[in-house]
Short mmCIF file of C-alpha atoms and ligand atoms in Angstrom, two decimals:
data_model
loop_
_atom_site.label_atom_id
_atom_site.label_comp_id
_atom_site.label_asym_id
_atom_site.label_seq_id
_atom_site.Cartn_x
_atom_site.Cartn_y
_atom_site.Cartn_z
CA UNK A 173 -4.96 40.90 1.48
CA UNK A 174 -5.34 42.91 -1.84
CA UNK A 175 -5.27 46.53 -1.28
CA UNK A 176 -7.20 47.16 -4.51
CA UNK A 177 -9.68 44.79 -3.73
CA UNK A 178 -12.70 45.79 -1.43
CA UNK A 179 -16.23 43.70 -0.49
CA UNK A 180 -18.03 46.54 -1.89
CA UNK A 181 -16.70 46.52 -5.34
CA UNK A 182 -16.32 42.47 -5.44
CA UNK A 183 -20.12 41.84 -4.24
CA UNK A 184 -20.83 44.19 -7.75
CA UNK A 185 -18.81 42.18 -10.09
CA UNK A 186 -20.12 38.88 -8.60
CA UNK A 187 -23.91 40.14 -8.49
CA UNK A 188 -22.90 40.96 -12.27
CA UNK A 189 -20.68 37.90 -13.86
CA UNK A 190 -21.92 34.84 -11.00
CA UNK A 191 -24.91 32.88 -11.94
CA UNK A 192 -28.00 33.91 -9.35
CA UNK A 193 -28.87 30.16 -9.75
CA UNK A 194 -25.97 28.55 -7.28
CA UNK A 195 -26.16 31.24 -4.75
CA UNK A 196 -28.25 31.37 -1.32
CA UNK A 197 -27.20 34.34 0.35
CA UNK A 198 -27.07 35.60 3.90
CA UNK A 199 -24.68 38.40 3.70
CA UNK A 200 -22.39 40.22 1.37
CA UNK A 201 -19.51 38.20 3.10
CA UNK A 202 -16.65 38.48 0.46
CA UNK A 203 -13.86 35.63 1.19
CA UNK A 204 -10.33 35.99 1.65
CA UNK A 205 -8.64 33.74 3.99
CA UNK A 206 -9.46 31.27 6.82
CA UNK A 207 -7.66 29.86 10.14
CA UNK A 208 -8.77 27.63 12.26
CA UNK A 209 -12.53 28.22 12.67
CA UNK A 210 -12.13 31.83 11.21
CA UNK A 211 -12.65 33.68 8.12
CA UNK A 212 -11.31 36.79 7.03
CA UNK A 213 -13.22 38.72 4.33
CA UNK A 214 -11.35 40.87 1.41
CA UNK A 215 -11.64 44.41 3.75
CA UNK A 216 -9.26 42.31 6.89
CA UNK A 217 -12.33 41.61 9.03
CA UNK A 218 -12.41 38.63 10.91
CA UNK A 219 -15.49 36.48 11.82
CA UNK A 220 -16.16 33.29 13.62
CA UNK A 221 -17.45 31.07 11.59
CA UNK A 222 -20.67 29.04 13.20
CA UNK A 223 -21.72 27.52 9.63
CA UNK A 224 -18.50 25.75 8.77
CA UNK A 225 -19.77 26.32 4.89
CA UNK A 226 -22.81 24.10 5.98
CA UNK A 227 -21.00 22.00 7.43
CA UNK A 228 -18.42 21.10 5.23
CA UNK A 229 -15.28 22.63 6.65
CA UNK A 230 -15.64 19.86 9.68
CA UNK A 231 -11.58 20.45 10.23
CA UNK A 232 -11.73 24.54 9.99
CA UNK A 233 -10.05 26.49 6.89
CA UNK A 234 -6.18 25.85 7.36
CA UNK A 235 -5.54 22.08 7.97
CA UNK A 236 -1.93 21.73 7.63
CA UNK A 237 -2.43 18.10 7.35
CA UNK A 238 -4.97 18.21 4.53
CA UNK A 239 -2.44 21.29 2.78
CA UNK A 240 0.40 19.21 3.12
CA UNK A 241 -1.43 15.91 1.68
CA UNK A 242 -3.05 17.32 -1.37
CA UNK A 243 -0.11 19.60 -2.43
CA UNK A 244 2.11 16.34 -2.06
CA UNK A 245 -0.80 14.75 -4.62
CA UNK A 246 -0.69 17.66 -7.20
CA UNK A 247 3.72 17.36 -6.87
CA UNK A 248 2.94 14.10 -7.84
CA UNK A 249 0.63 14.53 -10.72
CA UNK A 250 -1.46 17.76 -10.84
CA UNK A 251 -4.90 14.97 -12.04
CA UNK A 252 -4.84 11.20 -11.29
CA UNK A 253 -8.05 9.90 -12.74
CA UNK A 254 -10.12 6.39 -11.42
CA UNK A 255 -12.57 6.06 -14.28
CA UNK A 256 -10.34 4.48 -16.69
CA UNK A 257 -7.16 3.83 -14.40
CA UNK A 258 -6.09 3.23 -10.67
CA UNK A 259 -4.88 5.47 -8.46
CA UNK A 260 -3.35 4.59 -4.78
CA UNK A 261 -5.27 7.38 -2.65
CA UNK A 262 -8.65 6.14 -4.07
CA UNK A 263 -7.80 2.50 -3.31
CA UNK A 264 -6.68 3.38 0.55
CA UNK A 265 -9.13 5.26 0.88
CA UNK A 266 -11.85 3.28 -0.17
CA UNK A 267 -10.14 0.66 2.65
CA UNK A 268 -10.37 2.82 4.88
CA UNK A 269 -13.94 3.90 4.60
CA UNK A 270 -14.83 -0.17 4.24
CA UNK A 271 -13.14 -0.36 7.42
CA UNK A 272 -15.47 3.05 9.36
CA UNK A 273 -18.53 1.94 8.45
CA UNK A 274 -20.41 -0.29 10.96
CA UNK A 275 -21.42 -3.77 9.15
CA UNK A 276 -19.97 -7.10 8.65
CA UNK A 277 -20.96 -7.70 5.44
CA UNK A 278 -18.93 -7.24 2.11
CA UNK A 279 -18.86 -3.59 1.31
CA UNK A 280 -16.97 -1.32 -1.54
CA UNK A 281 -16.79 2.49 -2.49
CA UNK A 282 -18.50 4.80 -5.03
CA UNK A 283 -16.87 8.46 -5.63
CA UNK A 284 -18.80 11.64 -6.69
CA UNK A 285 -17.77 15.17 -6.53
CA UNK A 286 -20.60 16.72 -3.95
CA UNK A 287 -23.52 15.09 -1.57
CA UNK A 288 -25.78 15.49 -4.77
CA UNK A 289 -23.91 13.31 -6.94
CA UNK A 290 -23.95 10.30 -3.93
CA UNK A 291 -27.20 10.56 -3.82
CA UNK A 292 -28.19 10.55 -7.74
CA UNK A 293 -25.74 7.25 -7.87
CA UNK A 294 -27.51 5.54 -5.18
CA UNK A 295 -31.06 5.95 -6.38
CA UNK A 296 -29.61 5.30 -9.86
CA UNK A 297 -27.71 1.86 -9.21
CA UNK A 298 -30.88 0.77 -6.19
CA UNK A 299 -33.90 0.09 -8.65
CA UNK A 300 -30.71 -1.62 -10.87
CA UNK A 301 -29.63 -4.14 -8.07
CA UNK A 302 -32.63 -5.10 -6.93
CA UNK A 303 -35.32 -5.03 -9.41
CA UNK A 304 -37.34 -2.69 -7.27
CA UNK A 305 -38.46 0.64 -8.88
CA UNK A 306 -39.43 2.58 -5.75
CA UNK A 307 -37.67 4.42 -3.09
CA UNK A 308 -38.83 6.25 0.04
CA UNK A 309 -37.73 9.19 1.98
CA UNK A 310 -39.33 12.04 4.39
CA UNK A 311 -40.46 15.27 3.87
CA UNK A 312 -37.83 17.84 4.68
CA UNK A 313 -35.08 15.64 3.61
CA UNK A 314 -32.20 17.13 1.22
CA UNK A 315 -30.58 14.47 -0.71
CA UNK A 316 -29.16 16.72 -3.50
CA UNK A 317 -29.90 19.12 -6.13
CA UNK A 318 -29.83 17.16 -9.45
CA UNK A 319 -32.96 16.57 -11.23
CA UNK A 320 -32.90 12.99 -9.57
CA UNK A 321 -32.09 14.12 -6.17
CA UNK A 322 -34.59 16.91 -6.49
CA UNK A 323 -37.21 14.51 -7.00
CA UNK A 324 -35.78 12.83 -4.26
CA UNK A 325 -35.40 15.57 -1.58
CA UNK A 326 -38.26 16.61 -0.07
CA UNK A 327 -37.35 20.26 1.52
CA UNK A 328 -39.84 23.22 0.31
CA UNK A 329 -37.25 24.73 -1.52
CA UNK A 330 -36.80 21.64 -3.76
CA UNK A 331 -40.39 20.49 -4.54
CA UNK A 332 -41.16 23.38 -6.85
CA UNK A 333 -38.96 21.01 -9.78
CA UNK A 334 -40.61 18.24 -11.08
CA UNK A 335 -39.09 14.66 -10.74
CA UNK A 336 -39.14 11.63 -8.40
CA UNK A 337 -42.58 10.08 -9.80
CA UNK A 338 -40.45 7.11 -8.77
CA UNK A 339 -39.90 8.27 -4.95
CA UNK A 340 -42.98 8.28 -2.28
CA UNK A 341 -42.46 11.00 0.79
CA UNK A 342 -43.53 9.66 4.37
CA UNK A 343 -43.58 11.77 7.50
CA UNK A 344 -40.31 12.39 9.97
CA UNK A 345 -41.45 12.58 13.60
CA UNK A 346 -40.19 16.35 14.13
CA UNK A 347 -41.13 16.70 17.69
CA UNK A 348 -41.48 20.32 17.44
CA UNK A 349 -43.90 19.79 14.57
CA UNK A 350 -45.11 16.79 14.98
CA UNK A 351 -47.07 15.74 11.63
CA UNK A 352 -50.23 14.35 12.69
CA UNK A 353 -52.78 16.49 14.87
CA UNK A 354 -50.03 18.03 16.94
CA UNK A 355 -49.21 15.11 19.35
CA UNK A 356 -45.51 14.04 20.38
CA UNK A 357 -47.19 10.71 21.89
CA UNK A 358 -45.20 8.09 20.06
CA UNK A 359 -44.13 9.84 17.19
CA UNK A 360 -42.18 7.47 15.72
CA UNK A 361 -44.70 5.09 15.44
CA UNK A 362 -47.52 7.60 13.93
CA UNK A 363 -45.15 8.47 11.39
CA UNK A 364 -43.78 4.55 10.16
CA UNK A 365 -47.58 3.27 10.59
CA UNK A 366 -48.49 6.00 8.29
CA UNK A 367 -45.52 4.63 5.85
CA UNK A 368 -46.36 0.57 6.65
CA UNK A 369 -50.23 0.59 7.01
CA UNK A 370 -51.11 3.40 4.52
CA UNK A 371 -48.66 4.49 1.87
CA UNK A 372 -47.62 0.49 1.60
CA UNK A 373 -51.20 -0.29 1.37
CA UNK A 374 -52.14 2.07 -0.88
CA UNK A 375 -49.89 3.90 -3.35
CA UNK A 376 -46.59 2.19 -2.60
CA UNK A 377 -46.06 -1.88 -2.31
CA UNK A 378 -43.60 -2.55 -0.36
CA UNK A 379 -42.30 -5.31 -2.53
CA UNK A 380 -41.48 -2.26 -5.15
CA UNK A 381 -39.29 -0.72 -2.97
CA UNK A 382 -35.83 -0.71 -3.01
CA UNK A 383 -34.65 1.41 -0.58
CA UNK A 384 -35.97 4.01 2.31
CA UNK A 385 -33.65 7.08 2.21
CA UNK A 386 -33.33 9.09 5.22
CA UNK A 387 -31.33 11.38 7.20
CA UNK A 388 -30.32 10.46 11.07
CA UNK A 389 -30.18 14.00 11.86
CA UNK A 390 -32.26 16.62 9.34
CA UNK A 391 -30.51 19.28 8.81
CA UNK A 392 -31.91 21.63 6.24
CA UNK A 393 -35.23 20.45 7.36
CA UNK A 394 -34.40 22.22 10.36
CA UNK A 395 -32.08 20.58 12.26
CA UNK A 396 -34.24 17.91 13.79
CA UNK A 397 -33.28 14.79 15.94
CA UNK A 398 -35.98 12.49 15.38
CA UNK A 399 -37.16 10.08 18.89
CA UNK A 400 -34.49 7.73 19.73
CA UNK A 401 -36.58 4.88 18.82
CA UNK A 402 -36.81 6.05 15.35
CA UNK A 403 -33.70 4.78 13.80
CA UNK A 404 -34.07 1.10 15.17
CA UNK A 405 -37.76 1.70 14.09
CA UNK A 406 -37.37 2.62 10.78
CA UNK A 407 -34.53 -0.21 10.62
CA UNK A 408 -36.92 -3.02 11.81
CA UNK A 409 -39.56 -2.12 9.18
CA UNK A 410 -36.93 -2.37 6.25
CA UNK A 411 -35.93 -5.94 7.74
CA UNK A 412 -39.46 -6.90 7.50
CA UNK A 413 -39.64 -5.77 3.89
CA UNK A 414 -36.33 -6.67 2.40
CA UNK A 415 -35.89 -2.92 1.95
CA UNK A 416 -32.85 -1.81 1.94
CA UNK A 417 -31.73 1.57 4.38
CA UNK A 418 -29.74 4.36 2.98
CA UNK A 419 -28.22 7.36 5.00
CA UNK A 420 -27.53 10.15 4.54
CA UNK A 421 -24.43 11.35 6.44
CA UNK A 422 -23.40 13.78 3.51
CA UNK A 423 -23.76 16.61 6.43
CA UNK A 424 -23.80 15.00 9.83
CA UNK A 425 -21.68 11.85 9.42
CA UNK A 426 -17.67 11.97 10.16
CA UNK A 427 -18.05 12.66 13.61
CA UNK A 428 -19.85 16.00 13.88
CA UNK A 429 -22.93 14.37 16.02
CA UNK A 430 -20.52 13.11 18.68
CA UNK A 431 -20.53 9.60 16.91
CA UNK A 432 -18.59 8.68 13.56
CA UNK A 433 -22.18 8.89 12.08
CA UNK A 434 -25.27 9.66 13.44
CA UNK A 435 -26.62 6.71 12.87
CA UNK A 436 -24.85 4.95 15.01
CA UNK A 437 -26.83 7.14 17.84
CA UNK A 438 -29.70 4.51 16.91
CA UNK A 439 -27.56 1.44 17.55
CA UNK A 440 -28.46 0.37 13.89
CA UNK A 441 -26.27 -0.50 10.98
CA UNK A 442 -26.87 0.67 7.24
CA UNK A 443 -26.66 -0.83 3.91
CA UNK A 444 -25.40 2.39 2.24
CA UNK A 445 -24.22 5.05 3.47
CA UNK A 446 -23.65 8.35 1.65
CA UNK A 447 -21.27 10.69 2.31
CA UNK A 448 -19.33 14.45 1.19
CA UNK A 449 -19.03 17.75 2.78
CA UNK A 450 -16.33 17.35 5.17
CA UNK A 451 -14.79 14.42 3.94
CA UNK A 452 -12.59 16.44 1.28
CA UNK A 453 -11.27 18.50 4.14
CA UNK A 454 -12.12 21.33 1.30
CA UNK A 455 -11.28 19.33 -2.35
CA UNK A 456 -15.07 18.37 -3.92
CA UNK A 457 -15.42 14.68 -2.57
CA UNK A 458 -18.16 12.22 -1.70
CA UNK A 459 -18.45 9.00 -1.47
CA UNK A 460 -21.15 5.93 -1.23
CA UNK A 461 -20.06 3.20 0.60
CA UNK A 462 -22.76 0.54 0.13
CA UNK A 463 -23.18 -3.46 -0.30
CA UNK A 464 -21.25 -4.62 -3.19
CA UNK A 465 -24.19 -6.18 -5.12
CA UNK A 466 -25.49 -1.99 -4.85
CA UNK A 467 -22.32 -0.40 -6.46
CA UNK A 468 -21.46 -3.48 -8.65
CA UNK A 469 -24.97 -3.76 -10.11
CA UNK A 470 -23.92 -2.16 -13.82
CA UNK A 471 -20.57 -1.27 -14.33
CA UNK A 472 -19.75 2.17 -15.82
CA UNK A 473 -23.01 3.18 -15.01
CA UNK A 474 -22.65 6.20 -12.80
CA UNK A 475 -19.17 8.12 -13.06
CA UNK A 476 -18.23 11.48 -14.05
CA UNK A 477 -14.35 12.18 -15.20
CA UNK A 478 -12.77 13.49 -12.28
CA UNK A 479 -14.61 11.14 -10.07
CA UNK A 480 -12.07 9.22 -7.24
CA UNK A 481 -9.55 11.56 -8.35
CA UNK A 482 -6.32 11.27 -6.42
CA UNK A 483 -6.09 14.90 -5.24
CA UNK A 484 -9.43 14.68 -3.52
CA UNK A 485 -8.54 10.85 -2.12
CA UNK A 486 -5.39 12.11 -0.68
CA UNK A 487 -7.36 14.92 1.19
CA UNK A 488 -10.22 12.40 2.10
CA UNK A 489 -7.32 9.94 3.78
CA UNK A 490 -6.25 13.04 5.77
CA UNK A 491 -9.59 14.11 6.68
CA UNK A 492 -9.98 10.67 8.18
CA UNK A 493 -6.31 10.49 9.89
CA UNK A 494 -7.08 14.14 11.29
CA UNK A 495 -10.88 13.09 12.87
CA UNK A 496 -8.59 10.15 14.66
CA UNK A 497 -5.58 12.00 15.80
CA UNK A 498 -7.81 15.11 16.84
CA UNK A 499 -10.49 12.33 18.59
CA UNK A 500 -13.13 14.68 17.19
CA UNK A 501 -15.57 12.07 17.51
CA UNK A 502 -15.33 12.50 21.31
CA UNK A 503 -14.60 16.06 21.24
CA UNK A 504 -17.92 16.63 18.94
CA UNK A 505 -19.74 14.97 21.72
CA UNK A 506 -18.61 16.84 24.32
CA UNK A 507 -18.17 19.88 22.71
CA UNK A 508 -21.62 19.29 21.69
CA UNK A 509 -23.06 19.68 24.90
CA UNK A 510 -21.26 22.10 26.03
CA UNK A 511 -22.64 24.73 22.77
CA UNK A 512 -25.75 23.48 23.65
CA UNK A 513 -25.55 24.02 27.37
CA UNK A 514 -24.48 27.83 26.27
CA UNK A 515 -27.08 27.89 23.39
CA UNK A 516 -29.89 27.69 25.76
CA UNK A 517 -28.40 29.82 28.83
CA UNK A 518 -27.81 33.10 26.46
CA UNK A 519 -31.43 32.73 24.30
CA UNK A 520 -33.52 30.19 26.28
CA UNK A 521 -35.51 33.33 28.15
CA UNK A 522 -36.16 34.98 24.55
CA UNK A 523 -39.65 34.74 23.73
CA UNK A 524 -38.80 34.37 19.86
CA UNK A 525 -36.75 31.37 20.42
CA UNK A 526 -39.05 28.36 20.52
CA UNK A 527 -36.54 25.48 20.51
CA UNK A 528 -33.37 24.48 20.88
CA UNK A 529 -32.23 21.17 19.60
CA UNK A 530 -29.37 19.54 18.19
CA UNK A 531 -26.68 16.47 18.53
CA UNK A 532 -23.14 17.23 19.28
CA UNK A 533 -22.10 20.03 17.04
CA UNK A 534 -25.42 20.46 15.09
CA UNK A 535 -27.58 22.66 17.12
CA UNK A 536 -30.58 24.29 15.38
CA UNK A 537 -32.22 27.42 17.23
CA UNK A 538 -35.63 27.67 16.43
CA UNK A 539 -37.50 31.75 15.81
CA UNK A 540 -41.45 31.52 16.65
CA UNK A 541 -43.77 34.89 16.50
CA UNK A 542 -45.00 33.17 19.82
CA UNK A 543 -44.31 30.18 21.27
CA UNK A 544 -47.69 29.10 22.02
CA UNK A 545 -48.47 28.61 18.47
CA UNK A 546 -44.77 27.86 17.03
CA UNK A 547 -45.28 30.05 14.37
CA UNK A 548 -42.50 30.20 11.93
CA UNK A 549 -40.33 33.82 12.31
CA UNK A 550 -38.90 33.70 9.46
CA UNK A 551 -37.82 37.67 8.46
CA UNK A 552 -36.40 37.41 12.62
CA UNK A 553 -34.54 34.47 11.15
CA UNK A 554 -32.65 36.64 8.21
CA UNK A 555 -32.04 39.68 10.47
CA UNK A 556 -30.60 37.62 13.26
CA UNK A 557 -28.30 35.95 10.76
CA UNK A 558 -27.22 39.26 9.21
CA UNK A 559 -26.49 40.87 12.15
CA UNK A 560 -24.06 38.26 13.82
CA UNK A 561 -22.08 38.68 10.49
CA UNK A 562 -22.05 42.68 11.11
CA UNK A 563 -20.89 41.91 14.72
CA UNK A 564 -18.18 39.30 13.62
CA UNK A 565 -20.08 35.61 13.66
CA UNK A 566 -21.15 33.65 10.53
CA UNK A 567 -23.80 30.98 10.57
CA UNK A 568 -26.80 30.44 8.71
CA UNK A 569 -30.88 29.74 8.29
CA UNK A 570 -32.10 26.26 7.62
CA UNK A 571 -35.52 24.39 7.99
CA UNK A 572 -39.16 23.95 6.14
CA UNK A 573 -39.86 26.93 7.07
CA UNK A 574 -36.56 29.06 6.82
CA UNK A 575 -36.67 30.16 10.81
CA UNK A 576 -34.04 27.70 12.61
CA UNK A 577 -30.44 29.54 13.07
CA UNK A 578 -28.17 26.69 11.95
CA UNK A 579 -24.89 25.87 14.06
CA UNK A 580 -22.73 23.66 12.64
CA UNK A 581 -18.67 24.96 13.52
CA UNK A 582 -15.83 23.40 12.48
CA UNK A 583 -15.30 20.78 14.81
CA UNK A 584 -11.95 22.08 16.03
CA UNK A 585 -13.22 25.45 18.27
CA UNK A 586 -12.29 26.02 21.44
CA UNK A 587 -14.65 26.64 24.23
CA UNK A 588 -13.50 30.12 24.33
CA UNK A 589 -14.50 30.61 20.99
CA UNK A 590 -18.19 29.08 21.49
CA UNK A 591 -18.78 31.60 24.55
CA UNK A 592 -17.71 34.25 22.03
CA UNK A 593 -19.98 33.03 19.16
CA UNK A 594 -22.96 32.57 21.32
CA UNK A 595 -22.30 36.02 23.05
CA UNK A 596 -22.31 37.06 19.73
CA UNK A 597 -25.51 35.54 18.47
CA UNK A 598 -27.31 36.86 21.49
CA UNK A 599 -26.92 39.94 20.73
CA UNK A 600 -27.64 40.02 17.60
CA UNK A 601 -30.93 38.56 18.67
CA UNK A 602 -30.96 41.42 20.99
CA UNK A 603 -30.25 44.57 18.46
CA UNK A 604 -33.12 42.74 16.00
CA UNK A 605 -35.67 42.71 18.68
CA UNK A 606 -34.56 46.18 18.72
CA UNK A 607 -35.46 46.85 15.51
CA UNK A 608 -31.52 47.26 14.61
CA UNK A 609 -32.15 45.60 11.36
CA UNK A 610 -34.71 47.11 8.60
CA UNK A 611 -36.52 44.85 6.20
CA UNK A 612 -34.84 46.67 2.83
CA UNK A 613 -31.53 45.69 4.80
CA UNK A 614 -31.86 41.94 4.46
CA UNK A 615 -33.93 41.83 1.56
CA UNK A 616 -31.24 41.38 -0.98
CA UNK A 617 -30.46 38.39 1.48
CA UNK A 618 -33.55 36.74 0.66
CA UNK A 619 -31.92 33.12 1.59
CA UNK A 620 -34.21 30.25 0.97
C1 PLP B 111 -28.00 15.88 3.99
C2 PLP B 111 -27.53 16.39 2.69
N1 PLP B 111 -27.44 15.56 1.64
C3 PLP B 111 -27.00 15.96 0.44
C4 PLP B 111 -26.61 17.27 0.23
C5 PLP B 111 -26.11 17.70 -1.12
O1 PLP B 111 -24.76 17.95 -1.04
P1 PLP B 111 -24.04 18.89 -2.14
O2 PLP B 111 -24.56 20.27 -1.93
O3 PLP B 111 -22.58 18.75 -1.83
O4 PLP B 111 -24.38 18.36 -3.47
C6 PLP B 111 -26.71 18.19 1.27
C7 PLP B 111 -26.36 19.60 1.05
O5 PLP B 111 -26.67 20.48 1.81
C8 PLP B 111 -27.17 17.75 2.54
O6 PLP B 111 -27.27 18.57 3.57
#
């Protein structure tokens, strides 16, 4: 810690010099150090961290593995490009991810730098290898935040920019909203029959479409687990169509649903999978890993210069060594439970919370004005989230709507440290109920 340096005077030189455009605040949370599943801002405070940096820090903030693999990288050579050379960690790891992903059928590796970039060179190289200009995903998805993936996302806070006259938006069964007239009575199928017997009747051939995008879990649309049925659903109708399925595991793949991906909850298989976040244990990583006649379709076609680089391959082969050794895919599941177990013991008798959902360590908390009409709370949402950071827990607000208190820790916390985060979170639910919190506090914090 810098003596010199406090959170008061850094939050004024970043509101000053740091573009407004990359930021979605909660809190004035300046960064200093991390261990384990803690952070410690610039004054020495120390907070439990619930948000894992939306869910990217799946292995907490002071891997030693990860440390120890990309400073042995950078001793090597401090850049070790893939563009126009070969570099060992990119090759291994591209094995190795051949190797994780469910499907016996001949696969190979893309690499970006974020979950945006996967999904801009999937929708890019789909319409190329199969002659099919149209794609498909559901509103409330978030694919990415190019231009491209914009257009392909479908969250609130993405359709104000305009692209993806290429990309047609069908329904999720949310069962806490369910999309047509309120009813949970097999939701899956209301939703695909809209997609099958409407959209590809109407607006949308099916023989145009290359590919249905979609997220096994949605997480900024709120955290939602779709109807079990859904995935093998969806699956089915893609079959039928010679459309191909892409998911997006860019947040809740690599173990963090209590499965390697969440996917795999559905018993199905994909043709391309995307992935980031958490696979760079840190170092800007993501990855496609996709049919070969997807990624092969026109060569040189979607790279940027430090893409497969071998710093962030060497922390990606880690990453993947650490989620074995640690048998976080087990411990997500159980650990899973176990949060949400607490989750709805300490704020199931609150009138504001409506719902409480999740898979493994993804739990979203839903805030209602009541709960007979679900009604969005959003400004409960904001104050909730900034008072757990005053009392020492950082998580986040997700969802259409903005209202659902996102939970998604590094995958490494002890159950000691979930009774102390949810203890925590209750009572910041608590001291906002009790009017602890003023609008003009959190409205800096505006979020999404
Ligand atoms: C499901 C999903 N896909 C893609 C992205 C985009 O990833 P990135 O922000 O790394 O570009 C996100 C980011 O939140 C995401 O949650």
């Amino acid at each position: 810690m810098d003596a010199t340096i406090t959170a008061t005077d850094m939050a004024r030189r970043d509101e000053r010099a740091v573009a407004n455009a990359l930021k979605i605040r909660y809190t004035p949370f300046v960064v200093d150090g991390g261990e384990g599943g803690r952070l410690f801002d610039v004054d020495g405070r120390s907070y439990l961290d619930f948000g894992a940096a939306w869910s990217l820090a799946g292995l907490g903030y002071s891997n030693d593995r990860v440390r120890s693999a990309v400073t042995a990288e950078l001793g090597r050579t401090t850049f070790g490009g893939l563009v126009s050379g070969i570099n060992r960690p990119a090759v291994e790891l591209a094995e190795r991810l051949i190797d994780l992903v469910p499907g016996d059928w001949e696969k190979k590796v893309w690499y970006g730098l974020s979950g945006s970039d996967a999904s801009e060179a999937a929708m890019r190289l789909l319409p190329q290898a199969t002659g099919r200009n149209r794609l498909v995903s559901f509103v409330g998805c978030w694919h990415g935040t190019h231009v491209g993936t914009m257009g392909l996302s479908a969250h609130p806070s993405l359709t104000g920019v305009i692209g993806g006259a290429n990309v047609v938006k069908a329904p999720y069964p949310d069962p806490y909203h369910p999309p047509f007239l309120g009813t949970t009575e097999n939701l899956t199928d209301q939703c695909l029959h809209y997609l099958e017997h409407y959209l590809f009747r109407t607006i949308c051939e099916p023989r145009d479409v290359a590919a249905i995008f979609v997220e096994a879990v949605q997480s900024d649309g709120g955290d939602v687990v779709p109807p079990p049925d859904f995935m093998p659903k969806l699956r089915t109708l893609c079959d039928r169509y010679g459309i191909l399925l892409a998911v997006d595991e860019i947040k809740v793949g690599l173990a963090r649903t209590g499965e390697m991906f969440a996917f795999e909850h559905g018993g199905v298989e994909a043709d391309i999978v995307l992935l980031g976040k958490s696979l760079g244990g840190g170092m800007p990583l993501s990855a496609v890993v996709a049919r070969r006649e997807v990624l092969d379709a026109a060569t040189g076609s979607a790279l940027f210069t430090a893409s497969g680089n071998a710093t962030g391959c060497a922390a990606g082969l880690a990453v993947l060594d650490e989620i074995a050794r640690l048998d976080l895919v087990r411990r997500s599941a159980e650990l899973g439970r176990y949060l949400h177990e607490c989750l709805v013991q300490a704020l199931g008798d609150l009138e504001i919370v409506g719902d409480i959902r999740g898979l493994g360590m993804i739990q979203g908390v839903e805030l209602v004005k009541d709960r007979a009409s679900r009604e969005p709370h959003q400004p409960a949402a904001a104050k909730v989230v900034y008072r757990a950071w005053e009392l020492g827990l950082i998580l986040y607000y997700a969802g259409n709507w903005g209202n659902v208190l996102e939970i998604t820790p590094p995958l490494i916390l002890t159950r000691g440290e979930i009774d102390e985060g949810v203890g925590i979170l209750r009572q910041a639910v608590l001291d906002v109920l009790d009017g602890k919190v003023s609008d003009e506090t959190v409205a800096p914090y505006a979020g999404w």
